[in-house]
Tab-separated table of C-alpha atoms and ligand atoms in Angstrom:
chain	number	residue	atom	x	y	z
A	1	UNK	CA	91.213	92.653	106.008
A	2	UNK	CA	89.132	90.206	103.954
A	3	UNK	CA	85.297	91.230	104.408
A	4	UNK	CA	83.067	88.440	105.801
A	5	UNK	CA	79.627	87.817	103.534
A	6	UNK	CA	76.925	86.876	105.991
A	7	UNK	CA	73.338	86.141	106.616
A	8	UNK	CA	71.682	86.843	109.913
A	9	UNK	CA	68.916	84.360	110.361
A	10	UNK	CA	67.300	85.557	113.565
A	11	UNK	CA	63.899	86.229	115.631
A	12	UNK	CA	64.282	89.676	116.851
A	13	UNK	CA	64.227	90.160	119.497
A	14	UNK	CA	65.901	92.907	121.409
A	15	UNK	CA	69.365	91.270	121.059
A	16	UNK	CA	69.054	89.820	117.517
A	17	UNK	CA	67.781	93.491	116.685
A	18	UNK	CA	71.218	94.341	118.321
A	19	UNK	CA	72.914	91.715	116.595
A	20	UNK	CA	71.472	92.954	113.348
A	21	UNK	CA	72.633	95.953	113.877
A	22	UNK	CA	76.538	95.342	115.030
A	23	UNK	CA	76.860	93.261	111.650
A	24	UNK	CA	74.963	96.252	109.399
A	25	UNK	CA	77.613	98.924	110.879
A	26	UNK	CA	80.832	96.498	110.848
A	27	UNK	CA	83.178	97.046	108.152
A	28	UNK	CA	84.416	93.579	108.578
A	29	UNK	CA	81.259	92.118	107.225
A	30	UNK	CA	79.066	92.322	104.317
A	31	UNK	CA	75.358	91.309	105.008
A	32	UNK	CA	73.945	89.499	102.324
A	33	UNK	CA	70.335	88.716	103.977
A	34	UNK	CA	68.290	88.366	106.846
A	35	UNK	CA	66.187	85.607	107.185
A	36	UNK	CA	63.534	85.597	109.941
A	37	UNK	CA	61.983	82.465	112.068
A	38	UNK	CA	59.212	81.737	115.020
A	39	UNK	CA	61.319	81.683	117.957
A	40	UNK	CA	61.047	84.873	120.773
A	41	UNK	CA	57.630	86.047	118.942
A	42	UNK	CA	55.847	84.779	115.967
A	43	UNK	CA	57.343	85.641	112.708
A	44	UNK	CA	55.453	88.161	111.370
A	45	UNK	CA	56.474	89.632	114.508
A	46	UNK	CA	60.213	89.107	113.981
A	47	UNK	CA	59.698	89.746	110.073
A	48	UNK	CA	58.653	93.204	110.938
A	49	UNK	CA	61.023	93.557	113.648
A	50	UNK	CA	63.980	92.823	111.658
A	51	UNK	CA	62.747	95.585	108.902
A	52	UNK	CA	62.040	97.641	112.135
A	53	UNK	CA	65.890	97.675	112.588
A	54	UNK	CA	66.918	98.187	109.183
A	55	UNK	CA	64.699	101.158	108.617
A	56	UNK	CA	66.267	102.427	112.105
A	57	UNK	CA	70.029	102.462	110.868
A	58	UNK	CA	69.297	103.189	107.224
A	59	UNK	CA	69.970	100.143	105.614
A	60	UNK	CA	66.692	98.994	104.068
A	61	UNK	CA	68.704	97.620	100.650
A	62	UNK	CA	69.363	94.316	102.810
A	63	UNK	CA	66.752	92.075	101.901
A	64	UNK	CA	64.345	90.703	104.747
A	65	UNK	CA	63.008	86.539	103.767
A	66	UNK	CA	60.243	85.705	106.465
A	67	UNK	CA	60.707	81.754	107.341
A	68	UNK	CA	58.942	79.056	109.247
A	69	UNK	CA	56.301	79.848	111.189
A	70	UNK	CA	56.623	76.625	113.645
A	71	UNK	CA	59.433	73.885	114.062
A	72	UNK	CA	60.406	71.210	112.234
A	73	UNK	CA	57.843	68.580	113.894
A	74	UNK	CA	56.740	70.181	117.069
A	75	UNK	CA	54.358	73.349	118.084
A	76	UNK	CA	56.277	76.550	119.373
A	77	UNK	CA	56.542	76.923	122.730
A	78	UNK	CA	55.607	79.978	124.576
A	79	UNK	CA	59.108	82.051	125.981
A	80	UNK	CA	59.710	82.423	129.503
A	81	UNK	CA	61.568	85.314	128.893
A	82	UNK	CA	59.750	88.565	127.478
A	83	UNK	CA	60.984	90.398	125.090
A	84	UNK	CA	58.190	93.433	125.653
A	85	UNK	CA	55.324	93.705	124.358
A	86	UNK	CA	56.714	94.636	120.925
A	87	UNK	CA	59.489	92.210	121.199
A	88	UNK	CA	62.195	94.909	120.935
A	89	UNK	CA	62.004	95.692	124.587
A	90	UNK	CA	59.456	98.328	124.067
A	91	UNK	CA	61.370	100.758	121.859
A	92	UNK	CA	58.242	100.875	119.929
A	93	UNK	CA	59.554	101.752	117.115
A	94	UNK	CA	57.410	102.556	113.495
A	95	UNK	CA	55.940	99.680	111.729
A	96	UNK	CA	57.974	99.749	108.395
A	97	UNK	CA	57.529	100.779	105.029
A	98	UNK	CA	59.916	98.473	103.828
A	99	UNK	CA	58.134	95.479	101.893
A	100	UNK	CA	59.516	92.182	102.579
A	101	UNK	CA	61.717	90.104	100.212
A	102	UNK	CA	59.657	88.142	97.778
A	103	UNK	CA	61.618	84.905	98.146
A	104	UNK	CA	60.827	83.411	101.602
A	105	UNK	CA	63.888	82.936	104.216
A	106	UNK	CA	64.361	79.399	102.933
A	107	UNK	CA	64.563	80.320	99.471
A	108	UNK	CA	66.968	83.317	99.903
A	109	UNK	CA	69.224	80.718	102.234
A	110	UNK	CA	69.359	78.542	99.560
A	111	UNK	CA	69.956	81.244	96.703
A	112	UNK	CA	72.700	83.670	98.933
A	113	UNK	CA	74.563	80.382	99.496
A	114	UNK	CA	74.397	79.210	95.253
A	115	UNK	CA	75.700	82.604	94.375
A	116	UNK	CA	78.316	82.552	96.892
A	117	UNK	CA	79.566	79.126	96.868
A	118	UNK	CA	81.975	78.651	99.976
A	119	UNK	CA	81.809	82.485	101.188
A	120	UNK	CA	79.016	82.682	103.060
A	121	UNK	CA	78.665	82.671	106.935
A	122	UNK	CA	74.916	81.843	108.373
A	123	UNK	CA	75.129	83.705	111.688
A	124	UNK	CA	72.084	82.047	113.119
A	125	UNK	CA	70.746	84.078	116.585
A	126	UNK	CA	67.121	82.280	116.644
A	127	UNK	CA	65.845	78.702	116.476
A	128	UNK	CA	67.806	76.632	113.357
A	129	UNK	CA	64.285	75.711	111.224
A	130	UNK	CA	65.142	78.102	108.648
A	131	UNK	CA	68.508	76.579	108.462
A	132	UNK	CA	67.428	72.902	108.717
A	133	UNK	CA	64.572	73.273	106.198
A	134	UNK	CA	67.456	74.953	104.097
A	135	UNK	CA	69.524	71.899	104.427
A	136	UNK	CA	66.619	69.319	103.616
A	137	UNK	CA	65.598	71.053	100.520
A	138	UNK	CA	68.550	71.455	98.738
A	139	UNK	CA	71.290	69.253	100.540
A	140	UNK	CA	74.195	70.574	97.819
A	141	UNK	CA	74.224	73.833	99.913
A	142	UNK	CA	75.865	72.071	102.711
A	143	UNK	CA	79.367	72.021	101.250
A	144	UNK	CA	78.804	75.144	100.306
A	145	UNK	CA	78.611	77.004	103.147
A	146	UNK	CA	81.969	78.418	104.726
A	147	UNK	CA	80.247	78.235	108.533
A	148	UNK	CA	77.616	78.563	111.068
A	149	UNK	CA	78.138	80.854	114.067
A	150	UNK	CA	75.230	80.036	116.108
A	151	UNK	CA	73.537	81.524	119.280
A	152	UNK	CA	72.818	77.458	120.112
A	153	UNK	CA	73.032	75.268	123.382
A	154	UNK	CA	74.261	75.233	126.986
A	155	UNK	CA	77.512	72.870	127.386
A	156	UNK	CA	77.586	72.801	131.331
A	157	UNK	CA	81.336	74.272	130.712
A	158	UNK	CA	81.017	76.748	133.448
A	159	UNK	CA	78.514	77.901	135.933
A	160	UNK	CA	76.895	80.489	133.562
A	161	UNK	CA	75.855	77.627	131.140
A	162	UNK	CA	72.787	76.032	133.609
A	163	UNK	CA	72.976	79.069	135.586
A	164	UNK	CA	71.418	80.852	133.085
A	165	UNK	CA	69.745	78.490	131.154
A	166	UNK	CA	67.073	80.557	128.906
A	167	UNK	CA	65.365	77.242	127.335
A	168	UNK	CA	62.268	76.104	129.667
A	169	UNK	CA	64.277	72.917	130.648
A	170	UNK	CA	66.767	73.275	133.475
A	171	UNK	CA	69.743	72.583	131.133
A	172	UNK	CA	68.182	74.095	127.760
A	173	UNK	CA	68.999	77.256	125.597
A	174	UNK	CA	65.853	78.684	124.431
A	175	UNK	CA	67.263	78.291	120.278
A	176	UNK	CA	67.813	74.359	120.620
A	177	UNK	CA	64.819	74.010	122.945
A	178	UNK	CA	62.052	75.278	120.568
A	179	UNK	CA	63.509	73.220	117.808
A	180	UNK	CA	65.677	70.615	118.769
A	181	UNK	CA	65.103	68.718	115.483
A	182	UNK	CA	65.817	71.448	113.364
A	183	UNK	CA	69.317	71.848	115.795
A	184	UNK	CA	70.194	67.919	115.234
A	185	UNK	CA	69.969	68.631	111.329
A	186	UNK	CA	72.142	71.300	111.550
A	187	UNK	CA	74.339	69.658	114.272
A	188	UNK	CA	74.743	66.539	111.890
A	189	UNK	CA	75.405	68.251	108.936
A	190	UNK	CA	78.981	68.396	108.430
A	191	UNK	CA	78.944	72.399	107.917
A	192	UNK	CA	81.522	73.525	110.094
A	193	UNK	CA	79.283	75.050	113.180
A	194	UNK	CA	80.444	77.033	116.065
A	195	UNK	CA	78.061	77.206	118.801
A	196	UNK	CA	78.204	80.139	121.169
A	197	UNK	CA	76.134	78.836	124.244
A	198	UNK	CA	74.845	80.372	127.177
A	199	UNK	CA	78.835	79.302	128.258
A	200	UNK	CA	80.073	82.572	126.776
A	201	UNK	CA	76.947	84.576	125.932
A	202	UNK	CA	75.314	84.578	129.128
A	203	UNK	CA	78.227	85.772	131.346
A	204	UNK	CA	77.578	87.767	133.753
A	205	UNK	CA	81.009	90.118	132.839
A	206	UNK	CA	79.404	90.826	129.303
A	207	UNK	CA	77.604	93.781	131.554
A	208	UNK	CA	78.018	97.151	130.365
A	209	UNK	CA	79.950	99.836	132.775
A	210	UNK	CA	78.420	103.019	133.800
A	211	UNK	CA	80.929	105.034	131.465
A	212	UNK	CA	79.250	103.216	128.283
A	213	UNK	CA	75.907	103.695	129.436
A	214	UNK	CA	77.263	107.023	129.960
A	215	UNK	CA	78.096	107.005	126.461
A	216	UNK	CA	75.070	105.773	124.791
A	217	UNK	CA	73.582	108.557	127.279
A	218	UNK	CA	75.092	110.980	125.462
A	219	UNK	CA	75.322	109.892	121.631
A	220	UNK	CA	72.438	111.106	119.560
A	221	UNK	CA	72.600	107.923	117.236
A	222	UNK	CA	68.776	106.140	117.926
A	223	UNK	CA	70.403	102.629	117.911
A	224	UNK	CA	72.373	103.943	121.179
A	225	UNK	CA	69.027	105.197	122.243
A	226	UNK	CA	67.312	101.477	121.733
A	227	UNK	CA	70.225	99.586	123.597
A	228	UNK	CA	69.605	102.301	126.388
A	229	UNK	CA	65.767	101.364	126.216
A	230	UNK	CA	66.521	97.422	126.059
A	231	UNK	CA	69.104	97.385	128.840
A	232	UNK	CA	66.805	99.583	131.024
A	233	UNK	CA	63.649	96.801	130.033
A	234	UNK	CA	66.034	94.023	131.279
A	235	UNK	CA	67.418	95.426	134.867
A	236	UNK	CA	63.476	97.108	135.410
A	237	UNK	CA	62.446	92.785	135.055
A	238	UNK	CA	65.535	92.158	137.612
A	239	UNK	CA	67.736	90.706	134.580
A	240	UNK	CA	71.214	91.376	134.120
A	241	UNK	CA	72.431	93.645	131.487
A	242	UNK	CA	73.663	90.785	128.973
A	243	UNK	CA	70.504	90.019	128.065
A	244	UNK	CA	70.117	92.577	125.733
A	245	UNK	CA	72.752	91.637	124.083
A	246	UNK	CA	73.056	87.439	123.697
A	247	UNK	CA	72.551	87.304	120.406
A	248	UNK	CA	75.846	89.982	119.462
A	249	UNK	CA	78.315	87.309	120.599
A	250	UNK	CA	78.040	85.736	117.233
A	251	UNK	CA	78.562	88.767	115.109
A	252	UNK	CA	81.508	89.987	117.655
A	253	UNK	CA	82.439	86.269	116.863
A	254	UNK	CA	82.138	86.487	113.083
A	255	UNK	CA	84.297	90.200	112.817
A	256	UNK	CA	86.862	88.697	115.957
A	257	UNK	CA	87.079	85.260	116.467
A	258	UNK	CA	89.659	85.302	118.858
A	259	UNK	CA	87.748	87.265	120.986
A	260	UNK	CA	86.018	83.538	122.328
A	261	UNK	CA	88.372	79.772	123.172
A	262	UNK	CA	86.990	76.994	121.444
A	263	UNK	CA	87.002	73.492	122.092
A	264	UNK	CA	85.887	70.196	120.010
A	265	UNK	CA	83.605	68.142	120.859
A	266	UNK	CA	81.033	65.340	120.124
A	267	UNK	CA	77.845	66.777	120.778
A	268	UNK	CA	74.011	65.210	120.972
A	269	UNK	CA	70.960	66.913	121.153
A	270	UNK	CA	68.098	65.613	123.526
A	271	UNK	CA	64.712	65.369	121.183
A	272	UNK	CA	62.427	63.467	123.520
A	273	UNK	CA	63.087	63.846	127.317
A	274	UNK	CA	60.557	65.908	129.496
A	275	UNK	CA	63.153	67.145	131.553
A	276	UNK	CA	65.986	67.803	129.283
A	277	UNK	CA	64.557	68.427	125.970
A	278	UNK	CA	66.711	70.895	123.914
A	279	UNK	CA	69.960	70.074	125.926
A	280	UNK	CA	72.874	69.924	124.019
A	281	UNK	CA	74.957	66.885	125.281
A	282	UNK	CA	78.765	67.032	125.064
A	283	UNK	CA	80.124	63.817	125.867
A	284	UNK	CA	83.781	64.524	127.444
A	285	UNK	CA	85.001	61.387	128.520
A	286	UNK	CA	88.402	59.799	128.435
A	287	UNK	CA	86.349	56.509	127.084
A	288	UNK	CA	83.599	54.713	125.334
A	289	UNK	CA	83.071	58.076	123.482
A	290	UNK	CA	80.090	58.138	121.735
A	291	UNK	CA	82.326	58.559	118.366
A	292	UNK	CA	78.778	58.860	116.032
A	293	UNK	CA	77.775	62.336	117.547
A	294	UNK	CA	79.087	64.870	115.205
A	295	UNK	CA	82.154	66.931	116.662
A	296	UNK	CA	81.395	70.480	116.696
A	297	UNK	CA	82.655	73.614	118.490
A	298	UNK	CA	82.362	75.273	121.168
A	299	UNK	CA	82.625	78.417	122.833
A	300	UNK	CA	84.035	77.850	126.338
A	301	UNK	CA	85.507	81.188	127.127
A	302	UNK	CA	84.942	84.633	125.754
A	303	UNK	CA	86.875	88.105	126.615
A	304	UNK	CA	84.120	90.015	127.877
A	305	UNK	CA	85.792	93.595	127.581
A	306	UNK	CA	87.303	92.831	124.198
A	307	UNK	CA	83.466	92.026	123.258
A	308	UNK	CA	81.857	95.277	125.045
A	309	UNK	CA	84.721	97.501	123.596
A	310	UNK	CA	83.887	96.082	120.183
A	311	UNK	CA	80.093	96.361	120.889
A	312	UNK	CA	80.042	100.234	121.929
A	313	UNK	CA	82.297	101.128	119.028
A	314	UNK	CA	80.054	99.726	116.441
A	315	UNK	CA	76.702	101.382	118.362
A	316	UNK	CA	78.298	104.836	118.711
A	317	UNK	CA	79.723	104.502	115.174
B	401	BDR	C1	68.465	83.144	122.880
B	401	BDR	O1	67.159	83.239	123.427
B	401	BDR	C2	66.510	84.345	122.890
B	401	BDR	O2	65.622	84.922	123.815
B	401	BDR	C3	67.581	85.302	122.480
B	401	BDR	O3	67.172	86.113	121.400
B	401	BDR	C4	68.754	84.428	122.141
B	401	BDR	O4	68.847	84.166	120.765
B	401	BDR	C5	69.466	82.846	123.970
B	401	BDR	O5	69.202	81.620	124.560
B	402	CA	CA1	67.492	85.367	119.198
């Protein structure tokens, strides 16, 4: 099995902190860095959060680049959602030790990707500024990258897509919403992107069963003990289970991709409307395509129990 070399650029974030630390235990990838943005909290919040994570799982050698602090042209908006007061679902866990990395998340973007020239995977969970801001500064990583697998957009594919919509639009995802400009870079770019929407990451089978909470129950491992925590913050606000957990589909992506279908297709991003800001457009019509919108993919179906299994092994691990 060739090993995956990744970075996680995220906003932890109970489910990037989940994401973070599915990727750390898998033995199918190879984290290279984590790069942190604005996006569910402010990013010293998610700067500390992500080292929060590390420090829980042991694995404080991964170095931690705090990014942008606001999108590409706009000011952040506030999330709907609430992530607890600490952002990590109120696992409250120790402020870290761990100093951050000295390059910022841009910088160790644009570095991992130079020393790794067509290997590395961005596995973006959070808002794409750090990405974008990558992208405009040094445009020669572009065709160096071997993929994104983002957390990104709502494609209207099935009913969990607007169903669940997490951006403050009717039709948004919360990632593309706070920085739709920063998504169009990325969507333009020509880096092969996959974008896991709220199609496949917000089903409502990506629940887990009584036997694994069961299991996490019983396992004395604390990152079992901070899912527990998160999925009991999310049902005690009247959410669903999967919410903890969004941001995994794009590791469980990265280590499995056939655990989601893919399709291709032109997609737009909506930068000025009131109403729809954020929305990812997919045009899917027979004619008159709108052939300029880059063609990208996207998740339309995922196999929820393939995902869970996957998820539970690499928590009880
Ligand atoms: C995204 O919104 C955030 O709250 C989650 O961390 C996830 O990345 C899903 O729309
Ligand atoms: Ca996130």
């Amino acid at each position: 099995m060739s090993v995956k070399k990744v970075i996680i650029d995220c906003d932890p974030g109970m489910d990037d902190s989940m994401a973070i630390v599915m990727a750390c235990k898998s033995e199918a990838l190879e984290v290279k860095a984590i790069t942190t943005v604005n996006g569910n909290y402010p990013v010293d919040v998610t700067s500390k959060n992500a080292l929060k994570v590390l420090e829980l799982i042991g694995r404080t050698g991964i170095p931690v680049g705090k990014g942008m602090p606001e999108p590409m042209v706009r000011q952040s908006p506030k999330d709907p959602f609430t992530h607890g007061k600490d952002g990590q679902a109120e696992n409250f866990l120790p402020d870290p030790v761990t100093p951050l990395c000295k390059k910022n998340a841009v910088e160790l973007i644009i570095d991992t990707v130079k020393e790794n020239p067509g290997e590395i995977y961005i596995l973006c969970t959070a808002p794409m500024s750090n990405v974008a801001m990558a992208m405009k500064q040094a445009p020669e990583i572009k065709s160096m990258i071997a993929g994104i697998y983002a957390i990104s957009g709502a494609f209207g594919l099935n009913k969990y897509a607007f169903a669940n919509a997490t951006g403050d639009t009717p039709q948004s995802e919360w990632n593309v919403y706070v920085d739709p400009e920063a998504a169009e870079i990325v969507y333009q770019s020509g880096v092969k992107l996959v974008a896991l929407g709220l199609d496949v990451a917000t089903h409502f089978d990506v629940n887990l069963t009584e036997e694994d909470i069961a299991m996490l129950e019983a396992s004395e491992k604390p990152e079992a003990k901070f899912l527990l925590q998160a999925i009991r913050f999310v049902n005690g606000r009247g959410f669903e289970t999967y919410c903890a957990v969004i941001d995994c589909m794009a590791v469980a992506y990265a280590i499995d991709p056939a655990l989601v279908e893919t399709i291709k297709g032109h997609v737009g991003i909506e930068t000025h409307s009131k109403l729809t800001l954020g929305m990812t457009v997919l045009d899917r019509r027979h004619h008159h395509v709108w052939e300029d919108l880059p063609v990208i993919e996207i998740g339309v179906a995922v196999d929820c129990e393939r995902f869970l299994k996957l998820l539970m092994q690499l928590v009880l691990a």
